[in-house]
């Protein structure tokens, strides 16, 4: 794969939930522990029991284990409740945290009012920073065990 091909690859997913944007935003960010599958989707050495999103631009996005150990996933780049949140995803093809922002991808989540519900649009982009290894990250993220399945879990919790 060339870098040019990787540049065009963006993962886009959406789901509609029957709750107002304020509730959808809160469940997605402040309630991530309730819907994120920590038993299978974690990277720390200790099994986590909590996902934390610090509610401000520059805040951390991380998992915390019962023993207090923490493992970062990324940073909050934009905090605009209840319309939008953007995360810097600091996990590369090795599924390990890398603090270098130049090697992070971005996850943008928009919460759009539709009648009495909310359309949640997610875009995960920037895989090209991983060069020839971009698809090692993008393909699993685009699959059922990635954002599709995660959004289904989120929707169930939001309801």
mmCIF file with all atom_site columns, C-alpha atoms in Angstrom:
data_model
loop_
_atom_site.group_PDB
_atom_site.id
_atom_site.type_symbol
_atom_site.label_atom_id
_atom_site.label_alt_id
_atom_site.label_comp_id
_atom_site.label_asym_id
_atom_site.label_entity_id
_atom_site.label_seq_id
_atom_site.pdbx_PDB_ins_code
_atom_site.Cartn_x
_atom_site.Cartn_y
_atom_site.Cartn_z
_atom_site.occupancy
_atom_site.B_iso_or_equiv
_atom_site.pdbx_formal_charge
_atom_site.auth_seq_id
_atom_site.auth_comp_id
_atom_site.auth_asym_id
_atom_site.auth_atom_id
_atom_site.pdbx_PDB_model_num
ATOM 1   C CA . UNK A 1 1   ? 0.000   0.000  0.000  1.00 0.00 ? 1   UNK A CA 1
ATOM 2   C CA . UNK A 1 2   ? 1.241   3.468  -0.789 1.00 0.00 ? 2   UNK A CA 1
ATOM 3   C CA . UNK A 1 3   ? 0.846   6.421  1.517  1.00 0.00 ? 3   UNK A CA 1
ATOM 4   C CA . UNK A 1 4   ? -1.459  8.014  -1.070 1.00 0.00 ? 4   UNK A CA 1
ATOM 5   C CA . UNK A 1 5   ? -3.807  5.001  -0.869 1.00 0.00 ? 5   UNK A CA 1
ATOM 6   C CA . UNK A 1 6   ? -3.782  5.079  2.932  1.00 0.00 ? 6   UNK A CA 1
ATOM 7   C CA . UNK A 1 7   ? -4.698  8.790  2.935  1.00 0.00 ? 7   UNK A CA 1
ATOM 8   C CA . UNK A 1 8   ? -8.078  8.029  1.345  1.00 0.00 ? 8   UNK A CA 1
ATOM 9   C CA . UNK A 1 9   ? -8.986  5.447  3.965  1.00 0.00 ? 9   UNK A CA 1
ATOM 10  C CA . UNK A 1 10  ? -11.289 6.843  6.618  1.00 0.00 ? 10  UNK A CA 1
ATOM 11  C CA . UNK A 1 11  ? -13.565 4.786  8.857  1.00 0.00 ? 11  UNK A CA 1
ATOM 12  C CA . UNK A 1 12  ? -17.059 6.289  9.049  1.00 0.00 ? 12  UNK A CA 1
ATOM 13  C CA . UNK A 1 13  ? -19.863 4.843  11.150 1.00 0.00 ? 13  UNK A CA 1
ATOM 14  C CA . UNK A 1 14  ? -23.173 6.209  12.385 1.00 0.00 ? 14  UNK A CA 1
ATOM 15  C CA . UNK A 1 15  ? -26.021 5.118  14.582 1.00 0.00 ? 15  UNK A CA 1
ATOM 16  C CA . UNK A 1 16  ? -29.237 6.743  15.749 1.00 0.00 ? 16  UNK A CA 1
ATOM 17  C CA . UNK A 1 17  ? -30.295 6.622  19.385 1.00 0.00 ? 17  UNK A CA 1
ATOM 18  C CA . UNK A 1 18  ? -33.654 7.613  20.826 1.00 0.00 ? 18  UNK A CA 1
ATOM 19  C CA . UNK A 1 19  ? -32.252 10.072 23.348 1.00 0.00 ? 19  UNK A CA 1
ATOM 20  C CA . UNK A 1 20  ? -31.416 13.785 23.119 1.00 0.00 ? 20  UNK A CA 1
ATOM 21  C CA . UNK A 1 21  ? -27.867 14.862 22.173 1.00 0.00 ? 21  UNK A CA 1
ATOM 22  C CA . UNK A 1 22  ? -27.024 15.791 25.767 1.00 0.00 ? 22  UNK A CA 1
ATOM 23  C CA . UNK A 1 23  ? -27.695 12.241 26.955 1.00 0.00 ? 23  UNK A CA 1
ATOM 24  C CA . UNK A 1 24  ? -25.909 10.675 23.975 1.00 0.00 ? 24  UNK A CA 1
ATOM 25  C CA . UNK A 1 25  ? -22.835 12.850 24.562 1.00 0.00 ? 25  UNK A CA 1
ATOM 26  C CA . UNK A 1 26  ? -22.773 12.047 28.284 1.00 0.00 ? 26  UNK A CA 1
ATOM 27  C CA . UNK A 1 27  ? -23.070 8.290  27.728 1.00 0.00 ? 27  UNK A CA 1
ATOM 28  C CA . UNK A 1 28  ? -20.412 8.315  25.013 1.00 0.00 ? 28  UNK A CA 1
ATOM 29  C CA . UNK A 1 29  ? -17.872 10.300 27.038 1.00 0.00 ? 29  UNK A CA 1
ATOM 30  C CA . UNK A 1 30  ? -18.685 10.185 30.753 1.00 0.00 ? 30  UNK A CA 1
ATOM 31  C CA . UNK A 1 31  ? -20.290 6.740  30.611 1.00 0.00 ? 31  UNK A CA 1
ATOM 32  C CA . UNK A 1 32  ? -17.772 4.901  28.442 1.00 0.00 ? 32  UNK A CA 1
ATOM 33  C CA . UNK A 1 33  ? -17.042 2.408  31.233 1.00 0.00 ? 33  UNK A CA 1
ATOM 34  C CA . UNK A 1 34  ? -20.647 1.185  30.984 1.00 0.00 ? 34  UNK A CA 1
ATOM 35  C CA . UNK A 1 35  ? -20.458 0.220  27.291 1.00 0.00 ? 35  UNK A CA 1
ATOM 36  C CA . UNK A 1 36  ? -16.796 -0.283 26.347 1.00 0.00 ? 36  UNK A CA 1
ATOM 37  C CA . UNK A 1 37  ? -15.902 -4.032 26.372 1.00 0.00 ? 37  UNK A CA 1
ATOM 38  C CA . UNK A 1 38  ? -12.991 -3.777 28.794 1.00 0.00 ? 38  UNK A CA 1
ATOM 39  C CA . UNK A 1 39  ? -12.573 -7.550 28.937 1.00 0.00 ? 39  UNK A CA 1
ATOM 40  C CA . UNK A 1 40  ? -11.473 -7.630 25.278 1.00 0.00 ? 40  UNK A CA 1
ATOM 41  C CA . UNK A 1 41  ? -10.624 -4.030 24.349 1.00 0.00 ? 41  UNK A CA 1
ATOM 42  C CA . UNK A 1 42  ? -7.834  -2.931 26.643 1.00 0.00 ? 42  UNK A CA 1
ATOM 43  C CA . UNK A 1 43  ? -4.068  -2.535 26.294 1.00 0.00 ? 43  UNK A CA 1
ATOM 44  C CA . UNK A 1 44  ? -2.750  -2.228 29.855 1.00 0.00 ? 44  UNK A CA 1
ATOM 45  C CA . UNK A 1 45  ? -1.036  -5.055 31.705 1.00 0.00 ? 45  UNK A CA 1
ATOM 46  C CA . UNK A 1 46  ? -3.683  -5.095 34.448 1.00 0.00 ? 46  UNK A CA 1
ATOM 47  C CA . UNK A 1 47  ? -7.306  -5.789 33.543 1.00 0.00 ? 47  UNK A CA 1
ATOM 48  C CA . UNK A 1 48  ? -9.093  -2.421 33.687 1.00 0.00 ? 48  UNK A CA 1
ATOM 49  C CA . UNK A 1 49  ? -12.358 -1.682 35.400 1.00 0.00 ? 49  UNK A CA 1
ATOM 50  C CA . UNK A 1 50  ? -12.849 1.875  34.157 1.00 0.00 ? 50  UNK A CA 1
ATOM 51  C CA . UNK A 1 51  ? -12.494 4.076  31.064 1.00 0.00 ? 51  UNK A CA 1
ATOM 52  C CA . UNK A 1 52  ? -11.853 7.731  31.817 1.00 0.00 ? 52  UNK A CA 1
ATOM 53  C CA . UNK A 1 53  ? -12.373 10.661 29.471 1.00 0.00 ? 53  UNK A CA 1
ATOM 54  C CA . UNK A 1 54  ? -11.211 13.863 31.130 1.00 0.00 ? 54  UNK A CA 1
ATOM 55  C CA . UNK A 1 55  ? -13.890 16.394 30.110 1.00 0.00 ? 55  UNK A CA 1
ATOM 56  C CA . UNK A 1 56  ? -11.844 19.152 28.484 1.00 0.00 ? 56  UNK A CA 1
ATOM 57  C CA . UNK A 1 57  ? -9.601  19.784 25.504 1.00 0.00 ? 57  UNK A CA 1
ATOM 58  C CA . UNK A 1 58  ? -6.178  18.450 26.452 1.00 0.00 ? 58  UNK A CA 1
ATOM 59  C CA . UNK A 1 59  ? -7.711  15.880 28.799 1.00 0.00 ? 59  UNK A CA 1
ATOM 60  C CA . UNK A 1 60  ? -6.551  12.297 28.849 1.00 0.00 ? 60  UNK A CA 1
ATOM 61  C CA . UNK A 1 61  ? -8.449  9.271  27.522 1.00 0.00 ? 61  UNK A CA 1
ATOM 62  C CA . UNK A 1 62  ? -7.344  6.161  29.390 1.00 0.00 ? 62  UNK A CA 1
ATOM 63  C CA . UNK A 1 63  ? -8.154  2.902  31.127 1.00 0.00 ? 63  UNK A CA 1
ATOM 64  C CA . UNK A 1 64  ? -7.731  2.424  34.881 1.00 0.00 ? 64  UNK A CA 1
ATOM 65  C CA . UNK A 1 65  ? -7.361  -0.914 36.685 1.00 0.00 ? 65  UNK A CA 1
ATOM 66  C CA . UNK A 1 66  ? -8.553  -1.792 40.196 1.00 0.00 ? 66  UNK A CA 1
ATOM 67  C CA . UNK A 1 67  ? -4.946  -1.552 41.417 1.00 0.00 ? 67  UNK A CA 1
ATOM 68  C CA . UNK A 1 68  ? -4.884  2.113  40.312 1.00 0.00 ? 68  UNK A CA 1
ATOM 69  C CA . UNK A 1 69  ? -2.603  1.572  37.330 1.00 0.00 ? 69  UNK A CA 1
ATOM 70  C CA . UNK A 1 70  ? -3.484  3.563  34.234 1.00 0.00 ? 70  UNK A CA 1
ATOM 71  C CA . UNK A 1 71  ? -2.831  3.052  30.545 1.00 0.00 ? 71  UNK A CA 1
ATOM 72  C CA . UNK A 1 72  ? -3.424  5.947  28.184 1.00 0.00 ? 72  UNK A CA 1
ATOM 73  C CA . UNK A 1 73  ? -5.234  5.594  24.880 1.00 0.00 ? 73  UNK A CA 1
ATOM 74  C CA . UNK A 1 74  ? -5.051  9.218  23.764 1.00 0.00 ? 74  UNK A CA 1
ATOM 75  C CA . UNK A 1 75  ? -6.076  12.806 24.325 1.00 0.00 ? 75  UNK A CA 1
ATOM 76  C CA . UNK A 1 76  ? -9.202  14.902 24.041 1.00 0.00 ? 76  UNK A CA 1
ATOM 77  C CA . UNK A 1 77  ? -8.477  17.325 21.203 1.00 0.00 ? 77  UNK A CA 1
ATOM 78  C CA . UNK A 1 78  ? -11.884 19.046 21.052 1.00 0.00 ? 78  UNK A CA 1
ATOM 79  C CA . UNK A 1 79  ? -14.526 19.158 23.777 1.00 0.00 ? 79  UNK A CA 1
ATOM 80  C CA . UNK A 1 80  ? -17.753 20.749 22.551 1.00 0.00 ? 80  UNK A CA 1
ATOM 81  C CA . UNK A 1 81  ? -20.719 19.228 24.450 1.00 0.00 ? 81  UNK A CA 1
ATOM 82  C CA . UNK A 1 82  ? -23.217 18.139 23.378 1.00 0.00 ? 82  UNK A CA 1
ATOM 83  C CA . UNK A 1 83  ? -22.332 18.548 19.693 1.00 0.00 ? 83  UNK A CA 1
ATOM 84  C CA . UNK A 1 84  ? -18.848 17.099 19.244 1.00 0.00 ? 84  UNK A CA 1
ATOM 85  C CA . UNK A 1 85  ? -15.798 15.466 20.752 1.00 0.00 ? 85  UNK A CA 1
ATOM 86  C CA . UNK A 1 86  ? -12.502 14.711 19.005 1.00 0.00 ? 86  UNK A CA 1
ATOM 87  C CA . UNK A 1 87  ? -9.948  12.290 20.408 1.00 0.00 ? 87  UNK A CA 1
ATOM 88  C CA . UNK A 1 88  ? -6.328  11.819 19.446 1.00 0.00 ? 88  UNK A CA 1
ATOM 89  C CA . UNK A 1 89  ? -5.996  8.000  19.271 1.00 0.00 ? 89  UNK A CA 1
ATOM 90  C CA . UNK A 1 90  ? -2.434  7.235  20.340 1.00 0.00 ? 90  UNK A CA 1
ATOM 91  C CA . UNK A 1 91  ? -2.542  3.516  19.568 1.00 0.00 ? 91  UNK A CA 1
ATOM 92  C CA . UNK A 1 92  ? -0.625  2.268  16.575 1.00 0.00 ? 92  UNK A CA 1
ATOM 93  C CA . UNK A 1 93  ? -0.556  -1.013 14.673 1.00 0.00 ? 93  UNK A CA 1
ATOM 94  C CA . UNK A 1 94  ? 1.098   -2.682 17.698 1.00 0.00 ? 94  UNK A CA 1
ATOM 95  C CA . UNK A 1 95  ? -1.949  -1.714 19.833 1.00 0.00 ? 95  UNK A CA 1
ATOM 96  C CA . UNK A 1 96  ? 0.339   0.058  22.290 1.00 0.00 ? 96  UNK A CA 1
ATOM 97  C CA . UNK A 1 97  ? 0.240   3.645  23.500 1.00 0.00 ? 97  UNK A CA 1
ATOM 98  C CA . UNK A 1 98  ? 2.626   6.054  21.764 1.00 0.00 ? 98  UNK A CA 1
ATOM 99  C CA . UNK A 1 99  ? 2.728   9.577  23.236 1.00 0.00 ? 99  UNK A CA 1
ATOM 100 C CA . UNK A 1 100 ? 3.957   11.149 19.958 1.00 0.00 ? 100 UNK A CA 1
ATOM 101 C CA . UNK A 1 101 ? 1.012   13.204 18.592 1.00 0.00 ? 101 UNK A CA 1
ATOM 102 C CA . UNK A 1 102 ? 2.523   12.979 15.097 1.00 0.00 ? 102 UNK A CA 1
ATOM 103 C CA . UNK A 1 103 ? 1.743   9.235  15.165 1.00 0.00 ? 103 UNK A CA 1
ATOM 104 C CA . UNK A 1 104 ? -1.826  9.520  16.439 1.00 0.00 ? 104 UNK A CA 1
ATOM 105 C CA . UNK A 1 105 ? -5.030  9.172  14.447 1.00 0.00 ? 105 UNK A CA 1
ATOM 106 C CA . UNK A 1 106 ? -8.212  11.119 15.158 1.00 0.00 ? 106 UNK A CA 1
ATOM 107 C CA . UNK A 1 107 ? -11.652 9.987  16.234 1.00 0.00 ? 107 UNK A CA 1
ATOM 108 C CA . UNK A 1 108 ? -14.317 12.648 15.734 1.00 0.00 ? 108 UNK A CA 1
ATOM 109 C CA . UNK A 1 109 ? -17.799 12.012 17.105 1.00 0.00 ? 109 UNK A CA 1
ATOM 110 C CA . UNK A 1 110 ? -20.711 14.317 16.278 1.00 0.00 ? 110 UNK A CA 1
ATOM 111 C CA . UNK A 1 111 ? -24.092 14.279 18.023 1.00 0.00 ? 111 UNK A CA 1
ATOM 112 C CA . UNK A 1 112 ? -26.823 15.608 15.713 1.00 0.00 ? 112 UNK A CA 1
ATOM 113 C CA . UNK A 1 113 ? -30.387 16.145 16.927 1.00 0.00 ? 113 UNK A CA 1
ATOM 114 C CA . UNK A 1 114 ? -32.997 14.350 14.802 1.00 0.00 ? 114 UNK A CA 1
ATOM 115 C CA . UNK A 1 115 ? -36.525 14.731 16.113 1.00 0.00 ? 115 UNK A CA 1
ATOM 116 C CA . UNK A 1 116 ? -36.493 13.358 19.668 1.00 0.00 ? 116 UNK A CA 1
ATOM 117 C CA . UNK A 1 117 ? -33.332 11.333 19.020 1.00 0.00 ? 117 UNK A CA 1
ATOM 118 C CA . UNK A 1 118 ? -29.719 11.794 18.043 1.00 0.00 ? 118 UNK A CA 1
ATOM 119 C CA . UNK A 1 119 ? -27.704 10.650 15.065 1.00 0.00 ? 119 UNK A CA 1
ATOM 120 C CA . UNK A 1 120 ? -24.190 9.842  16.228 1.00 0.00 ? 120 UNK A CA 1
ATOM 121 C CA . UNK A 1 121 ? -21.621 10.125 13.448 1.00 0.00 ? 121 UNK A CA 1
ATOM 122 C CA . UNK A 1 122 ? -18.126 8.794  14.044 1.00 0.00 ? 122 UNK A CA 1
ATOM 123 C CA . UNK A 1 123 ? -15.129 9.347  11.781 1.00 0.00 ? 123 UNK A CA 1
ATOM 124 C CA . UNK A 1 124 ? -11.756 7.749  12.512 1.00 0.00 ? 124 UNK A CA 1
ATOM 125 C CA . UNK A 1 125 ? -9.097  9.237  10.241 1.00 0.00 ? 125 UNK A CA 1
ATOM 126 C CA . UNK A 1 126 ? -5.391  9.817  9.793  1.00 0.00 ? 126 UNK A CA 1
ATOM 127 C CA . UNK A 1 127 ? -4.227  6.217  9.442  1.00 0.00 ? 127 UNK A CA 1
ATOM 128 C CA . UNK A 1 128 ? -1.640  7.334  6.900  1.00 0.00 ? 128 UNK A CA 1
ATOM 129 C CA . UNK A 1 129 ? 0.668   8.378  9.762  1.00 0.00 ? 129 UNK A CA 1
ATOM 130 C CA . UNK A 1 130 ? 1.439   4.649  10.070 1.00 0.00 ? 130 UNK A CA 1
ATOM 131 C CA . UNK A 1 131 ? 2.640   4.380  6.477  1.00 0.00 ? 131 UNK A CA 1
ATOM 132 C CA . UNK A 1 132 ? 2.697   0.843  5.101  1.00 0.00 ? 132 UNK A CA 1
ATOM 133 C CA . UNK A 1 133 ? 1.231   -0.461 8.386  1.00 0.00 ? 133 UNK A CA 1
ATOM 134 C CA . UNK A 1 134 ? -1.892  1.749  8.257  1.00 0.00 ? 134 UNK A CA 1
ATOM 135 C CA . UNK A 1 135 ? -4.220  -1.118 7.343  1.00 0.00 ? 135 UNK A CA 1
ATOM 136 C CA . UNK A 1 136 ? -3.032  -3.147 10.348 1.00 0.00 ? 136 UNK A CA 1
ATOM 137 C CA . UNK A 1 137 ? -4.860  -0.570 12.450 1.00 0.00 ? 137 UNK A CA 1
ATOM 138 C CA . UNK A 1 138 ? -7.607  0.589  10.091 1.00 0.00 ? 138 UNK A CA 1
ATOM 139 C CA . UNK A 1 139 ? -9.010  -2.819 9.082  1.00 0.00 ? 139 UNK A CA 1
ATOM 140 C CA . UNK A 1 140 ? -9.769  -4.065 12.629 1.00 0.00 ? 140 UNK A CA 1
ATOM 141 C CA . UNK A 1 141 ? -11.155 -0.644 13.585 1.00 0.00 ? 141 UNK A CA 1
ATOM 142 C CA . UNK A 1 142 ? -13.470 -0.723 10.556 1.00 0.00 ? 142 UNK A CA 1
ATOM 143 C CA . UNK A 1 143 ? -14.638 -4.282 11.306 1.00 0.00 ? 143 UNK A CA 1
ATOM 144 C CA . UNK A 1 144 ? -17.408 -5.636 13.530 1.00 0.00 ? 144 UNK A CA 1
ATOM 145 C CA . UNK A 1 145 ? -15.108 -5.802 16.564 1.00 0.00 ? 145 UNK A CA 1
ATOM 146 C CA . UNK A 1 146 ? -14.215 -2.154 15.953 1.00 0.00 ? 146 UNK A CA 1
ATOM 147 C CA . UNK A 1 147 ? -16.413 0.921  15.844 1.00 0.00 ? 147 UNK A CA 1
ATOM 148 C CA . UNK A 1 148 ? -19.499 -0.870 14.443 1.00 0.00 ? 148 UNK A CA 1
ATOM 149 C CA . UNK A 1 149 ? -19.785 -3.169 17.433 1.00 0.00 ? 149 UNK A CA 1
ATOM 150 C CA . UNK A 1 150 ? -18.733 -0.449 19.849 1.00 0.00 ? 150 UNK A CA 1
ATOM 151 C CA . UNK A 1 151 ? -21.457 1.893  18.613 1.00 0.00 ? 151 UNK A CA 1
ATOM 152 C CA . UNK A 1 152 ? -24.049 -0.865 19.000 1.00 0.00 ? 152 UNK A CA 1
ATOM 153 C CA . UNK A 1 153 ? -22.971 -1.278 22.630 1.00 0.00 ? 153 UNK A CA 1
ATOM 154 C CA . UNK A 1 154 ? -23.062 2.485  23.130 1.00 0.00 ? 154 UNK A CA 1
ATOM 155 C CA . UNK A 1 155 ? -26.601 2.674  21.648 1.00 0.00 ? 155 UNK A CA 1
ATOM 156 C CA . UNK A 1 156 ? -27.832 -0.083 23.964 1.00 0.00 ? 156 UNK A CA 1
ATOM 157 C CA . UNK A 1 157 ? -26.438 1.773  26.975 1.00 0.00 ? 157 UNK A CA 1
ATOM 158 C CA . UNK A 1 158 ? -27.809 5.140  25.847 1.00 0.00 ? 158 UNK A CA 1
ATOM 159 C CA . UNK A 1 159 ? -31.302 3.661  25.520 1.00 0.00 ? 159 UNK A CA 1
#
